[in-house]
Amino acid sequence: MQNIEWSKLPFGYFKTDYNVRCFYRNGQWGEIEVSSSEIINIHMAATCLHYGQEAFEGMKAYRGKDERIRFFRWEDNAKRLQDSAEGIMMAKPPLDLFHKMITKAVRLNEKYVPPYGHGASLYIRPLLVGTGAQVGVNPAKEYMLLIFVTPVGPYFKEGFNPVSIQIAGDYDRAAPQGTGNIKVGGNYAGSLQPTERAKAEGYAAVLFLDAKENKYIDEAGPANFFGIKNNTYITPESTSILPSITNKSIMQLAKDEGMTVEQRKVPVEELETFEEIGACGTAAIITPIRKITDRKTGKTYEFCKDGKAGPVSTKLYKKLQDIQYGEETDKHGWITFVE
Ligand SMILES: *Cc1c(COP(=O)(O)O)cnc(C)c1O
């Protein structure tokens, strides 16, 4: 293994030594298999390739000052994967299988868990796919749950950097009665066009509005949206939003801080009234937003006038990171040690 410069790690794929796999065949999950190959061999008629039977998760293992490695709310990720499986008719991995597999994947690659103090962590990517062959549109009879890990640096190299995002206006991410509320790859395929266009136009991501009326804020690409005003944390409620575990945790921390938390419809015009806004998810935890531009009308909403993240976003970000790295008491029982 080459010497890794932990503080310079990108947020991207970095090869580790092993991944773990488990196959569902004949109505049951088999033994956990360890592989050192980055390649998977699947049937050309596998349903994941043709009919999008694919769901994934994203979580991290953190090494604390005490050297111990921690999972953050792993059971929430396991349950969400079960919801995703159910949503597109795949076999549901049991919670204890999920826990055994993430534990094995982390322990086998322990030397890749970044040491404390660089803002780096080990990203864990569980992947569930239909591997059974079907030519007509039917759910597969066979599935694979694969878990690989990759060390990742802090999402923002220069620290906590406010970004600009764009309201596309001519694309929807997910339909109100569709699959937006589960973590399936299909939702992402449809978001590539507006996202790549937004990047080419100088924005970090797309802010999607509700697909039915195009009036309410839904999600910011692969992250939930929040706004802060009058000591209140406000985050959109919608049937097409992916329930972010980071967002759920921040809502709790905001309550702990004595803030009011509202989960409700957020009309686009309300952007005018927020003191701070941001996006949240496992990758970056919190991404402060400094500007939103509506591509259709050219209207812009600006925040962080001094170029820095707002005080409330910063405080919530720090609180959550401190729990994840074991610097703050885990009073909500979110941490599980890897052992
Ligand atoms: C994964 C994901 C998020 C963030 O969820 P976390 O559990 O906080 O990582 C938000 N939106 C979408 C669409 C996602 O896929």
Short mmCIF file of C-alpha atoms in Angstrom, two decimals, residues 10-12 58-60 62 72 119-121 123 125 152-163 165 183 188 204-205 220 222-224 226 244-247 250 278-289 309 313-314 316-322 324-325:
data_model
loop_
_atom_site.label_atom_id
_atom_site.label_comp_id
_atom_site.label_asym_id
_atom_site.label_seq_id
_atom_site.Cartn_x
_atom_site.Cartn_y
_atom_site.Cartn_z
CA PRO A 10 -10.32 13.52 -2.91
CA PHE A 11 -13.97 12.58 -2.51
CA GLY A 12 -13.80 9.81 -5.05
CA GLY A 58 -23.95 5.77 1.36
CA MET A 59 -22.53 5.93 4.88
CA LYS A 60 -19.22 6.51 6.62
CA TYR A 62 -15.09 7.53 11.36
CA PHE A 72 -23.01 6.56 12.47
CA GLY A 119 -11.49 15.47 8.25
CA ALA A 120 -11.28 12.22 6.28
CA SER A 121 -13.35 9.06 6.73
CA TYR A 123 -17.00 5.91 2.81
CA ARG A 125 -21.12 1.95 -0.41
CA VAL A 152 -12.54 9.91 1.29
CA GLY A 153 -11.25 13.32 2.19
CA PRO A 154 -13.38 16.23 3.29
CA TYR A 155 -15.89 17.17 0.61
CA PHE A 156 -14.63 20.74 0.50
CA LYS A 157 -10.87 21.01 0.26
CA GLU A 158 -10.66 24.61 1.46
CA GLY A 159 -13.08 23.90 4.30
CA PHE A 160 -16.67 24.87 4.57
CA ASN A 161 -17.28 26.66 1.25
CA PRO A 162 -20.64 28.16 0.26
CA VAL A 163 -21.72 27.13 -3.26
CA ILE A 165 -26.91 26.22 -7.21
CA LYS A 183 -32.42 5.46 -2.96
CA TYR A 188 -29.93 9.66 -10.62
CA ALA A 204 -22.41 23.09 -8.01
CA ALA A 205 -25.81 21.40 -8.24
CA ALA A 220 -30.79 19.81 -4.00
CA PRO A 222 -28.18 14.25 -4.01
CA ALA A 223 -28.84 16.23 -0.82
CA ASN A 224 -31.80 17.50 1.20
CA PHE A 226 -32.89 23.34 4.56
CA SER A 244 -31.75 11.94 4.48
CA ILE A 245 -30.30 10.52 7.69
CA THR A 246 -28.05 13.57 7.95
CA ASN A 247 -31.10 15.84 7.76
CA ILE A 250 -29.57 17.83 12.12
CA GLY A 278 -27.91 24.79 2.77
CA ALA A 279 -27.96 21.22 1.55
CA CYS A 280 -27.22 18.16 3.68
CA GLY A 281 -26.15 14.57 3.15
CA THR A 282 -23.50 12.06 4.20
CA ALA A 283 -20.91 13.19 1.65
CA ALA A 284 -20.51 16.82 2.72
CA ILE A 285 -22.67 16.77 5.89
CA ILE A 286 -23.69 20.40 5.30
CA THR A 287 -23.09 22.41 2.14
CA PRO A 288 -23.88 26.05 2.75
CA ILE A 289 -25.51 27.74 -0.26
CA ALA A 309 -21.20 30.01 5.97
CA SER A 313 -25.23 26.11 9.74
CA THR A 314 -21.68 26.19 11.08
CA LEU A 316 -24.98 22.41 13.48
CA TYR A 317 -22.25 21.12 11.19
CA LYS A 318 -19.71 21.17 14.00
CA LYS A 319 -22.07 19.48 16.45
CA LEU A 320 -22.75 16.62 14.08
CA GLN A 321 -19.09 16.13 13.15
CA ASP A 322 -18.13 16.16 16.84
CA GLN A 324 -19.31 11.38 14.47
CA TYR A 325 -15.65 11.70 15.51
#
